[in-house]
Coordinates of C-alpha atoms in Angstrom, one line a residue:
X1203 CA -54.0 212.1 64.7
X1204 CA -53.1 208.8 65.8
X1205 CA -55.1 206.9 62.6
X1206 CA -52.9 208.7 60.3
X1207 CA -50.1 206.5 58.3
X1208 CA -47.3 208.4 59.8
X1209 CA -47.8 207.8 63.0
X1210 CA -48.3 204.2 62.3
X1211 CA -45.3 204.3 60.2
X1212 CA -43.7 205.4 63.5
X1213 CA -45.2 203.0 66.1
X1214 CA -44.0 200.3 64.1
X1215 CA -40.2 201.8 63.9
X1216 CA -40.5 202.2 67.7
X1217 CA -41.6 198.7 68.4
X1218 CA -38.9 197.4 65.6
X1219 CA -36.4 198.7 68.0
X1220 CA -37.7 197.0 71.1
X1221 CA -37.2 193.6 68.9
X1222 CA -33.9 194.6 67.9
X1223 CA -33.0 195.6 71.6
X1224 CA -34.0 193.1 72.8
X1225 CA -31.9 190.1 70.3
X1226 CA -29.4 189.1 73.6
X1227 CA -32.8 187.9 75.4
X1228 CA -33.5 183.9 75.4
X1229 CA -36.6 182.5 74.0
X1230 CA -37.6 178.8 74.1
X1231 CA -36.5 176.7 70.9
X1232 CA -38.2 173.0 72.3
X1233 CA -41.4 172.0 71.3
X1234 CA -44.1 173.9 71.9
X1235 CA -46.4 170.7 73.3
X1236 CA -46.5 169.7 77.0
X1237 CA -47.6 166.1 77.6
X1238 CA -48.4 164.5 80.9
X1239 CA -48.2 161.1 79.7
X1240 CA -52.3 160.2 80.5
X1241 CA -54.6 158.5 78.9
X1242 CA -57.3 161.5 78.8
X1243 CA -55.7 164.5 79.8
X1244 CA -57.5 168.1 79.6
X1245 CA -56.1 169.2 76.2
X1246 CA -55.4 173.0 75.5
X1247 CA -54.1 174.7 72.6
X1248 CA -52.4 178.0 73.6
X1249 CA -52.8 180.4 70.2
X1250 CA -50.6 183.7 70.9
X1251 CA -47.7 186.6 71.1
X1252 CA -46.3 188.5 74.2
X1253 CA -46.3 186.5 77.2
X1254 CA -46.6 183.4 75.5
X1255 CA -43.3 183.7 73.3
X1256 CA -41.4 183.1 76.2
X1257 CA -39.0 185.6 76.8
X1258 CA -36.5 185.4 78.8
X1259 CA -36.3 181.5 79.1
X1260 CA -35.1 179.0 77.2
X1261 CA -37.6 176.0 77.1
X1262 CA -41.4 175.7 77.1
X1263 CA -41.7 174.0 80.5
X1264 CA -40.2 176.8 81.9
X1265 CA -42.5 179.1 79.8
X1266 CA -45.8 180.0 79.9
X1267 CA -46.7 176.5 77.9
X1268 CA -45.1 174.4 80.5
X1269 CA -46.3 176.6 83.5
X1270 CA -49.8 176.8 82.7
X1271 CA -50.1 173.2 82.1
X1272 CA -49.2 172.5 85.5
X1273 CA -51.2 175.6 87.1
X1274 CA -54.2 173.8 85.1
X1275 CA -53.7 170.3 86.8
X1276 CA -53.4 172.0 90.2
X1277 CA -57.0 173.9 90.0
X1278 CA -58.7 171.0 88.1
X1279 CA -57.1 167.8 89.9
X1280 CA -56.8 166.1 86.1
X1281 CA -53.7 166.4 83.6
X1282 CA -52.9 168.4 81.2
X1283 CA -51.4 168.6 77.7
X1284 CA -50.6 172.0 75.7
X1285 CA -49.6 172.5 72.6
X1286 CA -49.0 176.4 72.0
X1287 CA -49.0 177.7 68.5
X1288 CA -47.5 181.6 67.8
X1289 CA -44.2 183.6 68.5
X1290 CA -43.5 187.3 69.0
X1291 CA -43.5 187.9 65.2
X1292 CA -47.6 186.6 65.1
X1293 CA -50.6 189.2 64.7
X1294 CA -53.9 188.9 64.2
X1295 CA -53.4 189.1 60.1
X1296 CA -51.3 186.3 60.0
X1297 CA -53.2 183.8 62.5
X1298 CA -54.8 181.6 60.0
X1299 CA -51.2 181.1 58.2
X1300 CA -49.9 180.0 61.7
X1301 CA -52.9 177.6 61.9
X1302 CA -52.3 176.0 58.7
X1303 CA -54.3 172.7 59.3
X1304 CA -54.2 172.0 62.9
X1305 CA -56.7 170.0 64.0
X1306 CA -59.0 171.7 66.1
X1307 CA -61.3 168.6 67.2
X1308 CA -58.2 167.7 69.2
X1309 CA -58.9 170.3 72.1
X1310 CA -60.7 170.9 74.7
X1311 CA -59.9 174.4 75.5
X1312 CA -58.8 176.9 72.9
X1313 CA -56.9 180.3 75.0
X1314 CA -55.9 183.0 72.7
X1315 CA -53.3 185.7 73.9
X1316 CA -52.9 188.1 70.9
X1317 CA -53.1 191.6 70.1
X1318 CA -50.3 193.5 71.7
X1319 CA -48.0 194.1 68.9
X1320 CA -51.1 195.5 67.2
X1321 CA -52.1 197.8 69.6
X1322 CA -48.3 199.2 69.8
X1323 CA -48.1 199.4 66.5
X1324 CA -51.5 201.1 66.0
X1325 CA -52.8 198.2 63.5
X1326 CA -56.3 200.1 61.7
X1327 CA -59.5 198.9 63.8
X1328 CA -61.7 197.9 60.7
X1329 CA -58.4 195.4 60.0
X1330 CA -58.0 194.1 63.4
X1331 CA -61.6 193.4 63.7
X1332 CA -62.2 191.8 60.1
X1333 CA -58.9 189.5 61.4
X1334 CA -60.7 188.7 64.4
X1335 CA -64.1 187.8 63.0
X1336 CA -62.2 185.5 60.7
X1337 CA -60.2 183.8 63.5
X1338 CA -63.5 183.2 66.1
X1339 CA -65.5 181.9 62.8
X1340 CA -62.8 179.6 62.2
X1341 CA -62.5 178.4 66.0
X1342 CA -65.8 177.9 66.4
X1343 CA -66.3 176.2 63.6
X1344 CA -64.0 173.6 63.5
X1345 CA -63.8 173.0 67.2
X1346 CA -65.8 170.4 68.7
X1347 CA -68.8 171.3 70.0
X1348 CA -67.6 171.0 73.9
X1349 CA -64.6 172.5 73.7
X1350 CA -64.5 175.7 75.4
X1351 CA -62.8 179.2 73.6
X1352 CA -61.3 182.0 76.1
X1353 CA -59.9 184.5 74.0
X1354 CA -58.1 187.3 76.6
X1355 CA -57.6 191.0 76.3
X1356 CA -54.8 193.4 75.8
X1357 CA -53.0 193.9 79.3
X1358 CA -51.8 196.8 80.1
X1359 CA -49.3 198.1 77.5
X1360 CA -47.0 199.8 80.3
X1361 CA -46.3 196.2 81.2
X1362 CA -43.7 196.1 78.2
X1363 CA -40.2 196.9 79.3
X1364 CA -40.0 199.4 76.2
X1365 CA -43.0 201.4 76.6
X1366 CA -43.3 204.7 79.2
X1367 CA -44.2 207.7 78.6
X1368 CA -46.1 209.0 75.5
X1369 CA -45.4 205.6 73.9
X1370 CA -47.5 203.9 76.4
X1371 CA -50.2 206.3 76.5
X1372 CA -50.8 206.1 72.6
X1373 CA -50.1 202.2 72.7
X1374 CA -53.0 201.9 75.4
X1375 CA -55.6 204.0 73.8
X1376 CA -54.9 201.4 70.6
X1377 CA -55.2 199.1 72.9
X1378 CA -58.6 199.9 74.8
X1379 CA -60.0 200.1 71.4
X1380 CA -59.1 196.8 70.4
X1381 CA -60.1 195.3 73.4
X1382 CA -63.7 196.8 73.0
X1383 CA -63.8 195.4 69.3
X1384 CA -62.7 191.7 70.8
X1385 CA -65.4 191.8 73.4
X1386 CA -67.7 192.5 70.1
X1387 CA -66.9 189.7 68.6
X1388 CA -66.5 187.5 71.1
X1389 CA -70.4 188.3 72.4
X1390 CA -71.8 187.3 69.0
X1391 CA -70.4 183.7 69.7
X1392 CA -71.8 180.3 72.2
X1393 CA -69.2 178.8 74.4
X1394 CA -66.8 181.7 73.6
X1395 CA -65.5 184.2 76.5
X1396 CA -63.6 187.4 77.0
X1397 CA -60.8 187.7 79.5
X1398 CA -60.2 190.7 80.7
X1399 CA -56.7 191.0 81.3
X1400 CA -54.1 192.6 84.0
X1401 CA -50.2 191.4 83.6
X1402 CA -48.8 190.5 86.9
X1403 CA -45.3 192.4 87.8
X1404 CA -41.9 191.6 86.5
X1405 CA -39.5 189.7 88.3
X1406 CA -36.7 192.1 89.8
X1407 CA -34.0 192.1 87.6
X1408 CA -35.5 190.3 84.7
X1409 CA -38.0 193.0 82.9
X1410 CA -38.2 190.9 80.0
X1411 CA -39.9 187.9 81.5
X1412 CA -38.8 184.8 83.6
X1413 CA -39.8 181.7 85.1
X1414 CA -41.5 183.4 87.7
X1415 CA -43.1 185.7 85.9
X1416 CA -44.7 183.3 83.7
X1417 CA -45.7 181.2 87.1
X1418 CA -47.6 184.2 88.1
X1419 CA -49.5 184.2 84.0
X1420 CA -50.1 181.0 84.4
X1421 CA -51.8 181.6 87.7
X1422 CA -54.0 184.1 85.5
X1423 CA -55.1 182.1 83.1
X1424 CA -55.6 179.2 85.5
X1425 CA -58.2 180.6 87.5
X1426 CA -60.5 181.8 84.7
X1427 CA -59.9 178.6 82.1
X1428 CA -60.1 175.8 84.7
X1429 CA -64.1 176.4 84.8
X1430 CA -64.2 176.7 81.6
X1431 CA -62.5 173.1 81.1
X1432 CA -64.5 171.3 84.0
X1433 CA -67.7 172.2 81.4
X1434 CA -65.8 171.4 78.2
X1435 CA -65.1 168.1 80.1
X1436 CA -69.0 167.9 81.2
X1437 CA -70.4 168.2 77.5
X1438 CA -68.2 165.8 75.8
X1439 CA -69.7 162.3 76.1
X1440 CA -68.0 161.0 73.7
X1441 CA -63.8 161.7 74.5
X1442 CA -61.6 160.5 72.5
X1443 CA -57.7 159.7 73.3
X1444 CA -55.5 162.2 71.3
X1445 CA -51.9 162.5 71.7
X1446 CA -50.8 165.9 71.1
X1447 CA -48.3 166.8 68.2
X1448 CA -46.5 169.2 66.9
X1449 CA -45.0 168.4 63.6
X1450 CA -44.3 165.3 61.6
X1451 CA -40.8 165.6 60.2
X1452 CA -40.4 164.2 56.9
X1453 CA -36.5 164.5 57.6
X1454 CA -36.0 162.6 61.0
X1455 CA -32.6 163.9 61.6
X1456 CA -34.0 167.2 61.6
X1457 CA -36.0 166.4 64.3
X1458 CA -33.3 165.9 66.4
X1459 CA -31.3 168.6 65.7
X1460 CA -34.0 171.1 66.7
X1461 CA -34.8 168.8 69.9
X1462 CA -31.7 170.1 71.7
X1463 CA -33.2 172.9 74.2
X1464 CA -29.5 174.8 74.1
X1465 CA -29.2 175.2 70.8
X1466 CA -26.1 174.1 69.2
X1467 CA -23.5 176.5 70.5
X1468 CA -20.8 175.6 66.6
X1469 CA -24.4 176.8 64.8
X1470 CA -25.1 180.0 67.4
X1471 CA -21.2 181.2 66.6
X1472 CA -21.8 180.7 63.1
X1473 CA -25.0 182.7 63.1
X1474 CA -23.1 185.4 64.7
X1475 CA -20.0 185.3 63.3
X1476 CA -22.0 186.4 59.8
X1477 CA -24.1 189.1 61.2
X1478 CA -20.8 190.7 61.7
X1479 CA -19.1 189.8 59.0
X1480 CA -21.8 190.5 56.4
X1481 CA -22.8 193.8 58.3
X1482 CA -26.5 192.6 58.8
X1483 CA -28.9 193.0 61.1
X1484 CA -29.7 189.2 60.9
X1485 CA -28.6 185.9 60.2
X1486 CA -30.0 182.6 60.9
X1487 CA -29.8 178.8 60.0
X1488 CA -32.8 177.0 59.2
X1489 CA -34.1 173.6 58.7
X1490 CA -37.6 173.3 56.5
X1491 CA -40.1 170.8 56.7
X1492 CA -43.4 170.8 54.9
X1493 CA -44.9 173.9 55.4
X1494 CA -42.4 174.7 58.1
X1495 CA -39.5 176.8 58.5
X1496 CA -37.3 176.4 61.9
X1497 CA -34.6 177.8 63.3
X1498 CA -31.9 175.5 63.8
X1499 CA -29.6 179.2 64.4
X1500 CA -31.2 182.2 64.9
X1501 CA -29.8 186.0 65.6
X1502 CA -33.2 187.5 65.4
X1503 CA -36.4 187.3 68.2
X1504 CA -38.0 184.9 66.4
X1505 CA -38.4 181.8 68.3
X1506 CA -38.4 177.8 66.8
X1507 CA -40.4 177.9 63.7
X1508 CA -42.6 180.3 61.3
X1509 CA -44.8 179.4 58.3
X1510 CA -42.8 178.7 55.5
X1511 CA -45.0 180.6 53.1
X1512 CA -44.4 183.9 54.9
X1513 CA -40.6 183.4 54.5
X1514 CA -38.1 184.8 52.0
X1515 CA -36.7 180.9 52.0
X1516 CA -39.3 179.3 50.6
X1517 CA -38.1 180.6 47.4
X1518 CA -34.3 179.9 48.1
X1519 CA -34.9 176.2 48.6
X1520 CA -36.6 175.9 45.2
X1521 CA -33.5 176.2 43.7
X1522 CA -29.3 175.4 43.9
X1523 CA -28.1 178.9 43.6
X1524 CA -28.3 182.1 46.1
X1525 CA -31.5 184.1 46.4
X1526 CA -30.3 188.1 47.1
X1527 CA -33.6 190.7 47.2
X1528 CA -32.4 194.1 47.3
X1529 CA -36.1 195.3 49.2
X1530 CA -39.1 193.4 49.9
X1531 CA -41.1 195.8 49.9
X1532 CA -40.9 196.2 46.2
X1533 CA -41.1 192.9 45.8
X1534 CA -44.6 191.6 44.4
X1535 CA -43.9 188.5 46.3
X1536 CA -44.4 189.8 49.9
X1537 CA -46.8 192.4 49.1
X1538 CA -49.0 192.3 52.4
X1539 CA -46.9 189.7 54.0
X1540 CA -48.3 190.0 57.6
X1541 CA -44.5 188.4 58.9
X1542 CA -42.4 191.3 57.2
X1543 CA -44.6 193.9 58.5
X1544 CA -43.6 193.0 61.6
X1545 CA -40.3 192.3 61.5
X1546 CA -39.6 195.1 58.9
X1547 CA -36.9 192.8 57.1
X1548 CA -36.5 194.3 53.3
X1549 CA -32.4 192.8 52.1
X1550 CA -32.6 189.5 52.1
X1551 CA -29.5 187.2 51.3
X1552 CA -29.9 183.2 51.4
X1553 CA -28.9 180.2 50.1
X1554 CA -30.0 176.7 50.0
X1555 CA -28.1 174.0 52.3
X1556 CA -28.2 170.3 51.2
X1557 CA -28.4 166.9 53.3
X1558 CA -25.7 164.1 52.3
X1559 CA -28.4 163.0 49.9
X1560 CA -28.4 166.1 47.7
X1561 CA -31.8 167.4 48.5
X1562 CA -32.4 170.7 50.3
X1563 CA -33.1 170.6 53.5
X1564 CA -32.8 174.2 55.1
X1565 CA -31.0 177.5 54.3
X1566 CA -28.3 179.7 55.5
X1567 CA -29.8 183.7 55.5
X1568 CA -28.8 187.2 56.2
X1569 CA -31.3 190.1 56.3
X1570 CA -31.3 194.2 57.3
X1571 CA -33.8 196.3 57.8
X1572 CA -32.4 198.7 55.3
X1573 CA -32.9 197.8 51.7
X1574 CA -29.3 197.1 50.3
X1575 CA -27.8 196.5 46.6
X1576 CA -27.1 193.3 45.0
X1577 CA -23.5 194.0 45.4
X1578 CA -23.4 194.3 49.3
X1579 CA -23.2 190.4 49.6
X1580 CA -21.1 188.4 47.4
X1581 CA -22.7 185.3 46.4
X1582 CA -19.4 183.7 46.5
X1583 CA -19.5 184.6 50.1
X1584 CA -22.5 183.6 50.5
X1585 CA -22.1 180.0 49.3
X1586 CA -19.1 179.5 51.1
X1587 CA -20.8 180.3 54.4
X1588 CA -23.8 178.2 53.3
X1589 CA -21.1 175.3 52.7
X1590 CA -20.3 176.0 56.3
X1591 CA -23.4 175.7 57.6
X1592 CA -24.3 172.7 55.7
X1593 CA -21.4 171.0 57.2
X1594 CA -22.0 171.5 60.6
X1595 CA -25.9 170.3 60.1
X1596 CA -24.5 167.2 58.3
X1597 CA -22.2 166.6 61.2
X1598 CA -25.2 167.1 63.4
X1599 CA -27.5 165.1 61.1
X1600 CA -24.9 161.9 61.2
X1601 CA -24.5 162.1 65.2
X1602 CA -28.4 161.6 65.3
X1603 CA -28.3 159.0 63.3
X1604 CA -25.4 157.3 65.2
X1605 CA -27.3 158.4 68.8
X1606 CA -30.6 156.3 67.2
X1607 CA -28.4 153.5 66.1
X1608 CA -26.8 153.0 69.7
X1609 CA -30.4 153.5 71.2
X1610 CA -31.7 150.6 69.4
X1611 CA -28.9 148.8 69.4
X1612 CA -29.1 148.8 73.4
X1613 CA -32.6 148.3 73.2
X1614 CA -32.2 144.7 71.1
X1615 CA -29.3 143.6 74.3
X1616 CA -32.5 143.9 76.4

């Protein structure tokens, strides 16, 4: 009953809606990396959804990233450096997209924390498991022989503010099975371990998530990836010193613009201004960067940054005018696109936004979940709130500039 494409059809509405309910909810837009500052720290990359997303908070070192760097330094006496790679909108399909070409030899300890959002949405075992095998090959090949891989289970699906009742109950069985095929996979692999997971309470108040909460995950994963570091650390003879990235910006201003940890409250009243005055569901600002698209502006759940090839902008920015698409999901172009699945976005309305040098540099977007006709968005309307996001990210692009300026100017009076 439950395998059936119907019901599938409506576990994905149902968990749709908890997104959408929950849009007022923070999520971190810093960088995802944590650095200590040492010369040969312990160095993790976090791979996941759920509890690492961040909900509820509003910076990584509040966050899971932040949290369970420190929970790491307490139980192995040694620093710590994260760099956490995922969002809410990730599953198992679209992992290796979210990878791109991150260098793997750069860590020690490789924690995955994925899987929820395709038990609730009752993703089809042979595809999860297929996914899975991919993902562990790829780990385990490209890490370095030391490192360490903990890949943890499903907790329990009850956990999630939005699930009770029959929801839960048809959520955990997709979940037990899942959990079953992980601990499959994960036995066929050296140096790779299962992590049988249990989600510790809510805070009081905040169902969603909050520094607390994510105090008490980190405590979680602490206790069962410290060991598993303190051997990574025995193997390697041969350490070398990495510093931890998380993207090279090609445009530097950009950088700063998406360093604030606020936001940009002229850019958040933008955002929502359009998604009320276009009728949408969703409407962001973005800035792209190589194979990166982040949210400078953002209505929606998702949190800094996605791959740019699983967007609908990575065809507005190719050229000058507006991009409209009536329904994705008739459009050749995102057939199987493992981001829209999720996320369920099919009218898409963008257009590209320059820098004062001409060349674009981002895009300003509005999407529903309902397909809609060309004629629901004017594209004269849609340029003229493009021209007003552009401004403001010009005006924010020139005050970095003139912020660097003073910095080095202070720095030369030294």
């Amino acid at each position: 009953m439950f395998e059936s494409r119907p019901a599938r059809a409506v576990a994905k509405l149902w968990y749709l809606k908890m997104l959408w309910d929950q849009q007022s909810v923070p999520v971190p837009r810093d960088s995802p990396v944590i650095r200590s500052g040492a010369d040969d720290p312990d160095r993790v990359l976090l791979i996941g959804n759920g509890p690492t997303h961040g909900w509820g908070t509003v910076t990584h070192e509040l966050a899971l990233t932040g949290q369970l760097a420190r929970s790491l330094t307490r139980h192995t006496a040694r620093p710590t450096d994260i760099r956490y790679i995922g969002d809410e909108m990730m599953s198992i399909s679209s992992v290796r997209t979210w990878l791109g070409d991150v260098r793997l030899q750069d860590f020690d300890l490789v924690l995955v924390v994925l899987s929820m959002n395709d038990a609730v949405r009752l993703t089809p075992a042979e595809t999860y498991r297929a996914a899975m095998v991919e993902l562990l090959g790829r780990l385990t090949r490209e890490s370095k022989p030391a490192a360490r891989i903990v890949v943890a289970g499903i907790q329990e699906v009850d956990s999630l503010h939005a699930y009770s009742g029959l929801a839960a109950r048809i959520g955990q069985r997709r979940a037990d099975l899942l959990n079953g095929l992980t601990r499959e996979v994960v036995g066929q692999h050296d140096g790779v371990s299962f992590l049988d997971l249990s989600a510790p309470p809510a805070e009081v108040g905040r169902p969603y998530g909050s520094p607390q909460l994510y105090a008490d995950w980190s405590e979680v994963f602490a206790s069962f990836c410290a060991p598993a570091l303190d051997e990574a650390r025995s193997l390697d003879a041969d350490r070398s010193a990495t510093r931890l990235t998380e993207h090279e910006w090609a445009w530097k201003p950009g950088e700063r613009i998406m360093a604030a940890t606020g936001g940009h409250e002229s850019l958040d009243r933008l955002v929502q201004e359009a998604k009320s005055h276009f009728g949408v569901d969703a409407a962001w600002v973005s800035l792209i960067d190589g194979d990166q698209q982040f949210y400078a502006a953002n209505t929606s759940p998702v949190g800094r940054a996605v791959p740019l090839e699983l967007t609908h902008c990575q065809y507005t920015v190719q050229g000058d005018e507006p991009l409209i698409i009536e329904n994705s999901a008739k459009d050749e172009r995102f057939k199987g696109n493992p981001l829209l699945d999720l996320s369920q976005l099919r009218f898409y309305a963008g257009a590209p936004i320059k820098n004062d040098d001409g060349e674009n540099i981002g895009t300003f977007c509005v999407l529903s979940v309902l397909p809609k006709s060309r004629e629901a968005v004017s594209e004269d309307d849609l340029k003229e709130w493009a021209s007003r996001a552009q401004d403001e990210v010009q005006r924010l692009a020139a005050e970095s500039v003139e912020d660097d300026a003073r910095l080095q100017a202070a720095i030369a009076r030294r």
